mmCIF file of C-alpha atoms in Angstrom:
data_model
loop_
_atom_site.group_PDB
_atom_site.id
_atom_site.type_symbol
_atom_site.label_atom_id
_atom_site.label_comp_id
_atom_site.label_asym_id
_atom_site.label_seq_id
_atom_site.Cartn_x
_atom_site.Cartn_y
_atom_site.Cartn_z
ATOM 1 C CA TYR A 26 -12.594 -10.725 -0.890
ATOM 2 C CA LYS A 27 -9.502 -10.091 -3.463
ATOM 3 C CA MET A 28 -7.013 -7.998 -2.016
ATOM 4 C CA ARG A 29 -6.087 -4.763 -4.375
ATOM 5 C CA VAL A 30 -2.653 -3.789 -5.247
ATOM 6 C CA LEU A 31 -2.217 -0.440 -6.675
ATOM 7 C CA LEU A 32 1.468 -1.107 -8.831
ATOM 8 C CA LEU A 33 3.105 1.993 -10.182
ATOM 9 C CA GLU A 34 6.140 1.411 -12.659
ATOM 10 C CA ASP A 35 7.401 2.799 -15.387
ATOM 11 C CA ASP A 36 9.304 -0.272 -16.754
ATOM 12 C CA LEU A 37 6.609 -1.701 -19.121
ATOM 13 C CA ASN A 38 8.058 -5.429 -18.961
ATOM 14 C CA LEU A 39 8.664 -5.547 -15.063
ATOM 15 C CA CYS A 40 5.012 -3.893 -14.629
ATOM 16 C CA ASP A 41 3.521 -6.717 -16.757
ATOM 17 C CA THR A 42 5.840 -9.720 -14.932
ATOM 18 C CA ILE A 43 4.777 -8.238 -11.382
ATOM 19 C CA GLU A 44 0.958 -7.730 -12.615
ATOM 20 C CA GLN A 45 0.786 -11.397 -14.163
ATOM 21 C CA SER A 46 2.664 -12.468 -10.930
ATOM 22 C CA LEU A 47 0.197 -11.087 -8.510
ATOM 23 C CA ALA A 48 -3.097 -11.699 -10.272
ATOM 24 C CA LYS A 49 -1.713 -15.399 -10.501
ATOM 25 C CA GLU A 50 -1.910 -14.935 -6.125
ATOM 26 C CA GLY A 51 -4.995 -13.807 -6.358
ATOM 27 C CA TYR A 52 -5.035 -10.290 -6.138
ATOM 28 C CA SER A 53 -6.612 -7.276 -8.063
ATOM 29 C CA VAL A 54 -4.041 -5.223 -9.344
ATOM 30 C CA ASP A 55 -4.107 -1.417 -10.829
ATOM 31 C CA SER A 56 -0.919 -0.398 -12.660
ATOM 32 C CA CYS A 57 0.438 2.595 -14.001
ATOM 33 C CA HIS A 58 3.779 3.890 -15.124
ATOM 34 C CA ASP A 59 3.789 7.878 -15.042
ATOM 35 C CA GLY A 60 3.510 9.528 -11.608
ATOM 36 C CA GLU A 61 0.856 11.938 -12.424
ATOM 37 C CA THR A 62 -1.207 9.214 -12.981
ATOM 38 C CA ALA A 63 0.337 7.564 -9.677
ATOM 39 C CA MET A 64 -1.142 10.395 -7.647
ATOM 40 C CA LEU A 65 -4.601 10.453 -9.050
ATOM 41 C CA TYR A 66 -4.348 6.392 -8.320
ATOM 42 C CA ALA A 67 -2.659 7.006 -4.715
ATOM 43 C CA LEU A 68 -4.348 9.354 -3.029
ATOM 44 C CA ASN A 69 -8.208 8.201 -4.267
ATOM 45 C CA THR A 70 -9.188 6.256 -0.949
ATOM 46 C CA ASP A 71 -12.635 5.304 -2.933
ATOM 47 C CA LEU A 72 -10.077 2.909 -4.746
ATOM 48 C CA GLY A 73 -9.002 0.714 -1.603
ATOM 49 C CA TYR A 74 -6.523 -0.797 -2.230
ATOM 50 C CA ASP A 75 -4.819 -3.022 0.292
ATOM 51 C CA LEU A 76 -1.501 -2.523 -0.275
ATOM 52 C CA ALA A 77 1.278 -0.525 -2.939
ATOM 53 C CA VAL A 78 4.432 -1.475 -4.876
ATOM 54 C CA ILE A 79 5.882 1.715 -5.996
ATOM 55 C CA ASP A 80 9.054 2.374 -8.435
ATOM 56 C CA ARG A 81 10.865 5.404 -6.755
ATOM 57 C CA MET A 82 12.103 6.868 -10.014
ATOM 58 C CA LEU A 83 8.785 7.345 -11.726
ATOM 59 C CA PRO A 84 8.463 9.790 -14.991
ATOM 60 C CA ILE A 85 6.837 13.238 -14.057
ATOM 61 C CA ILE A 86 6.527 12.691 -9.954
ATOM 62 C CA ASP A 87 8.576 10.295 -8.117
ATOM 63 C CA GLY A 88 8.031 6.988 -6.254
ATOM 64 C CA LEU A 89 8.711 9.225 -2.883
ATOM 65 C CA THR A 90 6.768 12.248 -3.462
ATOM 66 C CA ILE A 91 3.728 10.005 -4.037
ATOM 67 C CA ILE A 92 4.402 7.739 -0.889
ATOM 68 C CA LYS A 93 4.657 11.243 0.988
ATOM 69 C CA SER A 94 1.470 12.560 0.354
ATOM 70 C CA MET A 95 -0.251 9.172 0.703
ATOM 71 C CA ARG A 96 0.665 9.528 4.495
ATOM 72 C CA ARG A 97 0.210 13.423 4.503
ATOM 73 C CA LYS A 98 -3.290 12.227 3.476
ATOM 74 C CA GLY A 99 -3.922 9.969 6.082
ATOM 75 C CA ILE A 100 -3.561 6.954 3.907
ATOM 76 C CA THR A 101 -1.996 3.977 5.951
ATOM 77 C CA ILE A 102 -1.726 0.926 3.542
ATOM 78 C CA PRO A 103 1.275 -0.815 3.561
ATOM 79 C CA VAL A 104 4.586 0.612 0.785
ATOM 80 C CA ILE A 105 6.722 -1.540 -0.787
ATOM 81 C CA ILE A 106 9.133 0.682 -2.949
ATOM 82 C CA ILE A 107 10.852 -1.127 -5.282
ATOM 83 C CA THR A 108 13.668 0.779 -7.016
ATOM 84 C CA GLY A 109 17.700 0.417 -8.657
ATOM 85 C CA MET A 110 18.358 3.230 -6.163
ATOM 86 C CA SER A 111 20.324 1.064 -3.789
ATOM 87 C CA ALA A 112 22.590 3.307 -1.610
ATOM 88 C CA LEU A 113 21.811 3.183 2.268
ATOM 89 C CA ASP A 114 21.078 7.060 2.303
ATOM 90 C CA ASP A 115 18.629 6.216 -0.384
ATOM 91 C CA ARG A 116 17.021 3.163 1.452
ATOM 92 C CA VAL A 117 16.545 5.193 4.498
ATOM 93 C CA ASP A 118 15.444 7.880 2.794
ATOM 94 C CA GLY A 119 12.581 5.754 1.396
ATOM 95 C CA LEU A 120 11.890 3.999 4.512
ATOM 96 C CA ASP A 121 11.860 7.531 6.354
ATOM 97 C CA GLY A 122 9.890 8.783 3.696
ATOM 98 C CA GLY A 123 6.376 6.507 4.445
ATOM 99 C CA ALA A 124 7.373 3.141 2.980
ATOM 100 C CA ASP A 125 7.237 0.043 4.962
ATOM 101 C CA ASP A 126 9.547 -1.900 2.941
ATOM 102 C CA TYR A 127 12.466 -1.259 0.213
ATOM 103 C CA LEU A 128 13.590 -3.814 -2.727
ATOM 104 C CA VAL A 129 16.576 -3.035 -4.954
ATOM 105 C CA LYS A 130 16.455 -4.119 -8.585
ATOM 106 C CA PRO A 131 16.810 -6.387 -9.929
ATOM 107 C CA PHE A 132 14.853 -9.170 -7.385
ATOM 108 C CA HIS A 133 13.457 -11.806 -7.654
ATOM 109 C CA ILE A 134 9.730 -11.598 -8.222
ATOM 110 C CA ARG A 135 9.279 -14.779 -5.335
ATOM 111 C CA GLU A 136 10.730 -12.263 -3.102
ATOM 112 C CA LEU A 137 8.174 -9.388 -4.153
ATOM 113 C CA LEU A 138 5.630 -12.004 -3.313
ATOM 114 C CA ALA A 139 6.749 -12.837 0.207
ATOM 115 C CA ARG A 140 6.942 -9.207 0.630
ATOM 116 C CA VAL A 141 3.305 -8.659 -0.433
ATOM 117 C CA ARG A 142 2.244 -11.275 1.689
ATOM 118 C CA ALA A 143 3.845 -10.546 4.491
ATOM 119 C CA LEU A 144 2.973 -7.099 4.796
ATOM 120 C CA THR A 145 -0.561 -8.216 3.846
ATOM 121 C CA ARG A 146 -0.934 -10.383 6.741
ATOM 122 C CA ARG A 147 -0.867 -7.921 9.049
ATOM 123 C CA PRO A 148 -4.238 -6.424 10.820
ATOM 124 C CA HIS A 149 -5.440 -3.379 9.423
ATOM 125 C CA GLU A 150 -5.150 0.089 11.464
ATOM 126 C CA ILE A 151 -7.810 -0.162 14.597
ATOM 127 C CA LYS A 152 -10.229 1.959 13.952
ATOM 128 C CA GLU A 153 -11.338 4.168 17.363
ATOM 129 C CA SER A 154 -15.352 4.108 17.878
ATOM 130 C CA SER A 155 -17.482 5.702 20.446
ATOM 131 C CA CYS A 156 -19.895 2.876 20.283
ATOM 132 C CA LEU A 157 -19.051 -0.234 22.361
ATOM 133 C CA ILE A 158 -21.363 -3.426 21.612
ATOM 134 C CA TYR A 159 -21.591 -6.686 23.230
ATOM 135 C CA ALA A 160 -23.779 -9.674 22.238
ATOM 136 C CA ASP A 161 -27.382 -7.237 21.758
ATOM 137 C CA LEU A 162 -25.906 -4.465 24.179
ATOM 138 C CA SER A 163 -24.581 -1.162 22.704
ATOM 139 C CA PHE A 164 -22.921 1.745 24.761
ATOM 140 C CA ASP A 165 -22.770 5.400 23.322
ATOM 141 C CA ARG A 166 -19.661 6.430 25.046
ATOM 142 C CA THR A 167 -20.272 10.071 23.229
ATOM 143 C CA ASN A 168 -23.652 10.459 24.853
ATOM 144 C CA GLN A 169 -23.476 7.886 27.465
ATOM 145 C CA VAL A 170 -26.518 6.470 26.342
ATOM 146 C CA LEU A 171 -26.948 2.143 26.778
ATOM 147 C CA ARG A 172 -29.299 0.347 24.609
ATOM 148 C CA LYS A 173 -30.341 -2.947 24.320
#
């Protein structure tokens, strides 16, 4: 299984560098360069991303707006904001706005890769199931039915 990463970065050189580095580490990467396109990718749950790396300052729609929209839609994948905005309030806004990590530019690509690895190591959200299964038994909790 190849982990899928959504990369939103308007600096084409930086985007290229990050994309190549992630690909070298075995990730499958989709990248876009403006907020409008990024919003379409970020909110499409069919694309099955495991993580997103989002630039805060994107043309048209900014990265924080995209992250807040993802969270409102129930998309819980880890998000790393990458940005030149280094003030404490900017970092707090980014994290409170739904980001899991915040990396200030310029950063070393190895640090970004380590943060990606750290966030993708965490188990995915545990889904509550109405059916419990053990060996050849299944119990449907909703209908109170035990099957063998």
